[in-house]
Amino acid sequence: MNHPAPVSAAPGAPIGIFDSGLGGLSVLRAVRAHLGQEPVIYVADSRYAPYGQRDDDFIADRTLAIGEWLVAQGAKALVVACNTATAQSIEFVRARLPIPLVGVEPGVKPAAALSKSRVAGVLATQVTLRSARFQALVERHANDLRVLSQPGHGLVEAVERCDIGSPELVALLRGYVQPMLDAGADTLVLGCTHYPFLDAAIRSIVGERMTLVDTSVAIARQLERVLDQHGLRSATASSESGGASVRLCSTSDGAHLRALASALLAIEAPVECVQIPSRRTRELEANAA
Ligand code: DGL
C-alpha cells in the first residue's frame, strides 16, 4: 500500500509512547534519562491489557487506533513500547501512520553476545514467542545459542496491579526461571516491557548467576537516531528545570499508572482517562450490551 504523507511535526512536538498497560513505563524511564528535553505523551491501554491473551487482529486494531489518536494529539514520533504489539503489528501500523515508528523486540542479539554458557532464557508473552518476527530474530542472531523460550503467564497481570515483589509473584517467577538455571542458562532476556519492573524479584531468585537483558536503553538510543534522521529533535536543552512535560493517559481509571509512575519514575503527574474506541472494542461493547 502507499505510505501516508509524512506529518511535518514541529521539533518541539511530543513523542508518543504506548503500551498495553504499565510496562512501557520502563521505556519511558529510559527515554526520560536519555532524551529528557523531549515532551512525551504516554498511553496505557490498561482497559484491554494483557494483549498477550488477545488475537492478532485485536492487537493490530488497538495499536493503529492508539497510534492515530497520538498523531491527532500532535505526536511527532511513536514508540510502540510493547513487544507483543511490535511483534504482531508494527509493519501494518507503520504503513498507515504519517510519523516515524520505533518498535521493541526481545534482546536476543545482545544475549547472544553476552552468554558464555551459550544457553539463554527468553521470558516474553505467548504472542511474542509464537510470532514470525521472534522466530526470525532467533534464526538471525542465535544460531549457536540454545534459546529457552518461556511464556510469562500472569506476570503482566501482576505488574498491572502494582505487584512487583509479593511471595506469590516470586513463586511464579521461580517456576519460570529455575528450569532455565537448571539447564545452564547464564543470560535472561526480559522480552516484555513489563518485566524490567520485576528485576529485583528475579534477582532474589537468580542472584548473580544470570545477566538480565533489558533493551529499554537501546530503544531510547534508537529513538534518538530516528528523531535525528527526520530533523525532529527538540531544541531545548535537557539541563533545564527537571526535563520536559509528560502527559500520562490511560484507557482505564489510571490509578495504577499514577502509582507506578510516581513510585518507580518519580513522575508526579495526574492521569488523564481517555477513550480510544476502535473497531474491535466497539464490537466488544456491542456484544456486552
Ligand atoms: N508490555 C507488553 C509487552 O512488552 C505486555 C503485553 C501484554 O499486555 O500482554 O509485550
XYZ file of C-alpha atoms and ligand atoms in Angstrom:
299
model
C 0.000 0.000 0.000
C 1.034 3.648 -0.371
C 2.737 5.186 2.612
C 0.795 8.129 4.055
C 2.218 11.604 3.533
C 4.658 12.365 6.364
C 3.462 14.784 9.009
C 5.577 17.922 9.220
C 5.546 17.951 13.026
C 7.401 20.678 14.877
C 10.590 19.505 16.636
C 9.066 20.703 19.946
C 6.061 18.372 19.486
C 5.743 15.414 21.866
C 6.842 11.817 21.366
C 4.005 9.305 21.712
C 4.804 6.200 23.768
C 2.270 3.410 24.000
C 1.940 0.043 25.700
C -0.885 -2.359 26.512
C -0.506 -1.066 30.058
C 2.155 -0.022 32.531
C 5.134 -1.883 31.045
C 6.024 0.920 28.644
C 6.929 2.986 31.705
C 10.254 1.094 31.656
C 10.815 2.553 28.177
C 9.578 5.986 29.275
C 12.157 5.837 32.109
C 14.976 5.272 29.596
C 13.642 7.956 27.208
C 13.467 10.476 30.070
C 17.021 9.631 31.120
C 18.404 9.825 27.586
C 16.192 12.448 25.901
C 14.997 14.468 28.881
C 14.291 17.544 26.739
C 11.605 15.733 24.733
C 7.972 16.132 25.829
C 6.104 12.827 25.954
C 2.511 11.597 25.822
C 2.246 8.106 27.332
C -0.809 5.935 26.669
C -1.518 2.817 28.752
C -4.247 0.709 27.162
C -4.861 -0.935 30.539
C -8.562 -1.397 29.888
C -7.674 -4.030 27.285
C -4.459 -5.475 28.845
C -2.993 -8.002 28.704
C -2.534 -8.134 24.930
C -0.736 -11.472 25.343
C -4.141 -13.145 25.530
C -5.669 -11.299 22.550
C -5.838 -12.368 18.929
C -3.575 -10.811 16.292
C -6.313 -8.681 14.712
C -7.272 -7.203 18.090
C -3.655 -6.189 18.783
C -3.218 -4.594 15.332
C -6.576 -2.801 15.660
C -5.635 -1.288 19.055
C -2.097 -0.360 18.005
C -3.383 1.502 14.935
C -6.205 3.264 16.833
C -3.847 4.446 19.581
C -1.225 5.496 17.021
C -3.853 7.547 15.155
C -5.023 9.080 18.429
C -1.452 10.090 19.280
C -0.976 11.608 15.814
C -4.172 13.627 16.408
C -2.632 14.823 19.724
C 0.331 16.163 17.737
C 2.879 13.367 18.318
C 5.945 13.643 16.042
C 7.070 10.023 16.501
C 5.615 6.861 18.043
C 7.352 4.341 20.269
C 5.416 1.067 20.333
C 6.766 0.188 23.800
C 5.220 -3.273 23.723
C 6.967 -6.367 22.392
C 3.636 -8.061 21.750
C 2.203 -5.180 19.698
C 5.502 -4.782 17.830
C 5.664 -8.487 17.021
C 2.132 -8.589 15.653
C 1.526 -5.230 14.087
C 4.468 -2.876 13.596
C 4.649 -3.241 9.795
C 0.866 -2.909 9.441
C 0.795 0.247 11.570
C 3.982 1.753 10.103
C 2.370 1.646 6.651
C -0.654 3.578 7.904
C 0.771 6.332 10.116
C 2.415 9.514 8.836
C 5.069 9.676 11.596
C 8.196 7.571 12.244
C 7.754 4.489 14.459
C 10.155 2.744 16.809
C 9.281 -0.759 17.997
C 10.751 -3.044 20.638
C 11.862 -6.657 20.390
C 13.362 -9.173 22.820
C 17.119 -8.674 23.248
C 18.163 -11.950 21.603
C 21.065 -10.273 19.810
C 22.659 -8.834 22.995
C 22.015 -12.161 24.759
C 23.914 -13.996 22.011
C 26.816 -11.588 22.519
C 26.768 -11.903 26.330
C 26.155 -15.583 27.055
C 29.231 -17.618 27.956
C 27.389 -20.877 28.605
C 25.629 -20.496 25.202
C 22.278 -21.102 26.890
C 19.893 -18.160 27.318
C 16.331 -17.877 28.563
C 13.734 -15.603 26.972
C 10.752 -14.590 29.051
C 8.020 -12.960 26.931
C 4.317 -13.211 26.192
C 2.967 -16.206 24.320
C 2.016 -13.932 21.388
C 5.571 -12.589 21.104
C 7.158 -16.046 21.309
C 4.957 -17.569 18.617
C 5.339 -14.605 16.218
C 7.197 -14.936 12.911
C 9.188 -11.855 13.921
C 10.571 -13.560 17.032
C 11.376 -16.750 15.124
C 13.273 -14.690 12.542
C 15.147 -12.864 15.318
C 16.342 -16.163 16.799
C 17.355 -17.513 13.391
C 19.267 -14.333 12.573
C 21.147 -13.818 15.828
C 21.135 -17.013 17.855
C 22.414 -19.751 15.577
C 24.916 -21.047 18.096
C 22.810 -20.275 21.169
C 20.349 -22.584 22.896
C 17.276 -20.415 23.445
C 14.844 -21.463 26.164
C 11.565 -19.630 25.471
C 9.188 -19.315 28.393
C 5.804 -17.553 28.271
C 5.441 -15.364 31.366
C 1.800 -16.144 32.067
C 0.490 -13.972 34.903
C 3.413 -11.542 35.050
C 1.785 -8.682 33.096
C -1.312 -9.018 35.279
C 0.867 -8.780 38.417
C 2.588 -5.570 37.278
C -0.784 -4.123 36.183
C -1.983 -4.456 39.788
C 1.335 -2.946 41.018
C 2.586 -6.272 42.411
C 6.321 -6.345 41.749
C 7.509 -8.458 44.681
C 4.854 -10.442 46.576
C 5.742 -14.010 47.694
C 3.171 -15.345 45.184
C 4.814 -13.434 42.352
C 8.305 -14.630 43.343
C 6.984 -18.235 43.407
C 5.500 -17.758 39.916
C 8.800 -16.350 38.637
C 10.765 -19.172 40.261
C 8.705 -21.685 38.295
C 9.759 -19.947 35.059
C 13.406 -19.208 35.848
C 14.604 -22.212 37.882
C 14.323 -24.640 34.918
C 16.461 -22.216 32.893
C 19.131 -22.194 35.623
C 18.958 -25.987 35.801
C 19.555 -26.120 32.019
C 22.689 -23.957 32.367
C 21.339 -20.578 31.208
C 23.528 -17.646 32.252
C 21.507 -14.936 30.485
C 17.836 -13.977 30.727
C 16.135 -11.788 28.144
C 13.302 -9.692 29.563
C 11.183 -9.840 26.396
C 8.247 -7.801 27.641
C 8.410 -4.184 28.755
C 6.541 -5.019 31.969
C 9.344 -7.318 33.159
C 12.132 -4.802 33.959
C 9.975 -3.800 36.944
C 10.417 -7.377 38.199
C 14.213 -7.230 38.136
C 14.593 -7.196 41.951
C 12.234 -10.171 42.273
C 14.159 -12.051 39.561
C 17.484 -11.168 41.208
C 16.192 -12.577 44.505
C 15.932 -15.946 42.707
C 18.913 -15.971 40.350
C 21.409 -13.874 42.330
C 24.460 -13.218 40.145
C 24.063 -16.418 38.137
C 22.299 -14.671 35.243
C 22.760 -11.467 33.273
C 19.394 -9.784 32.748
C 18.926 -8.243 29.291
C 16.632 -5.216 29.189
C 16.569 -3.287 25.909
C 14.985 -0.040 27.107
C 18.205 1.986 26.905
C 18.841 0.671 23.368
C 15.298 1.743 22.420
C 15.918 5.266 23.713
C 19.107 5.415 21.602
C 17.233 4.135 18.550
C 14.573 6.804 19.106
C 17.305 9.442 19.233
C 18.685 8.221 15.875
C 15.207 8.259 14.294
C 14.498 11.785 15.556
C 17.857 12.953 14.202
C 17.217 11.327 10.798
C 13.921 13.221 10.499
C 15.185 16.521 11.959
C 12.748 16.148 14.861
C 14.978 16.648 17.933
C 13.609 19.208 20.370
C 15.949 22.188 20.538
C 15.509 22.872 24.257
C 18.481 21.890 26.454
C 17.887 18.923 28.784
C 19.608 20.515 31.772
C 16.742 22.937 32.276
C 14.418 22.528 35.276
C 13.880 18.779 35.547
C 13.091 17.885 31.932
C 10.157 18.334 29.592
C 6.482 17.647 30.238
C 4.926 14.181 30.443
C 1.232 13.593 29.818
C 0.076 10.290 31.279
C -3.078 8.847 29.682
C -4.937 5.632 30.462
C -7.926 3.892 28.902
C -8.647 2.510 32.391
C -9.163 4.511 35.605
C -5.451 5.371 35.707
C -4.921 4.772 39.446
C -2.204 2.143 38.977
C -0.497 4.136 36.214
C -0.283 7.087 38.551
C 1.005 4.940 41.430
C 3.703 3.172 39.398
C 4.845 6.350 37.600
C 5.227 8.005 40.989
C 6.906 5.075 42.765
C 9.277 3.947 40.026
C 9.882 7.048 37.894
C 9.214 9.845 40.409
C 6.765 11.361 37.915
C 4.046 13.163 39.828
C 1.525 13.898 37.101
C -2.232 13.473 37.056
C -3.505 10.727 34.765
C -5.964 11.643 32.022
C -8.610 8.970 31.470
C -9.044 8.751 27.706
C -11.395 6.867 25.424
C -9.846 5.494 22.257
C -12.521 3.397 20.585
C -11.565 1.044 17.768
C -13.391 -1.421 15.531
C -12.783 -4.369 17.870
C -13.624 -2.556 21.106
C -16.876 -1.256 19.554
C -17.716 -4.883 18.734
C -16.850 -5.969 22.285
C -19.068 -3.300 23.775
C -21.933 -4.018 21.376
C -21.783 -7.727 22.326
C -21.694 -6.893 26.037
C -24.751 -4.594 25.799
N 4.401 -4.798 27.790
C 3.833 -5.721 26.850
C 4.948 -6.390 26.044
O 6.045 -5.878 26.022
C 2.868 -6.637 27.526
C 1.939 -7.341 26.597
C 0.649 -7.779 27.217
O -0.176 -6.918 27.554
O 0.445 -8.996 27.340
O 4.766 -7.400 25.413
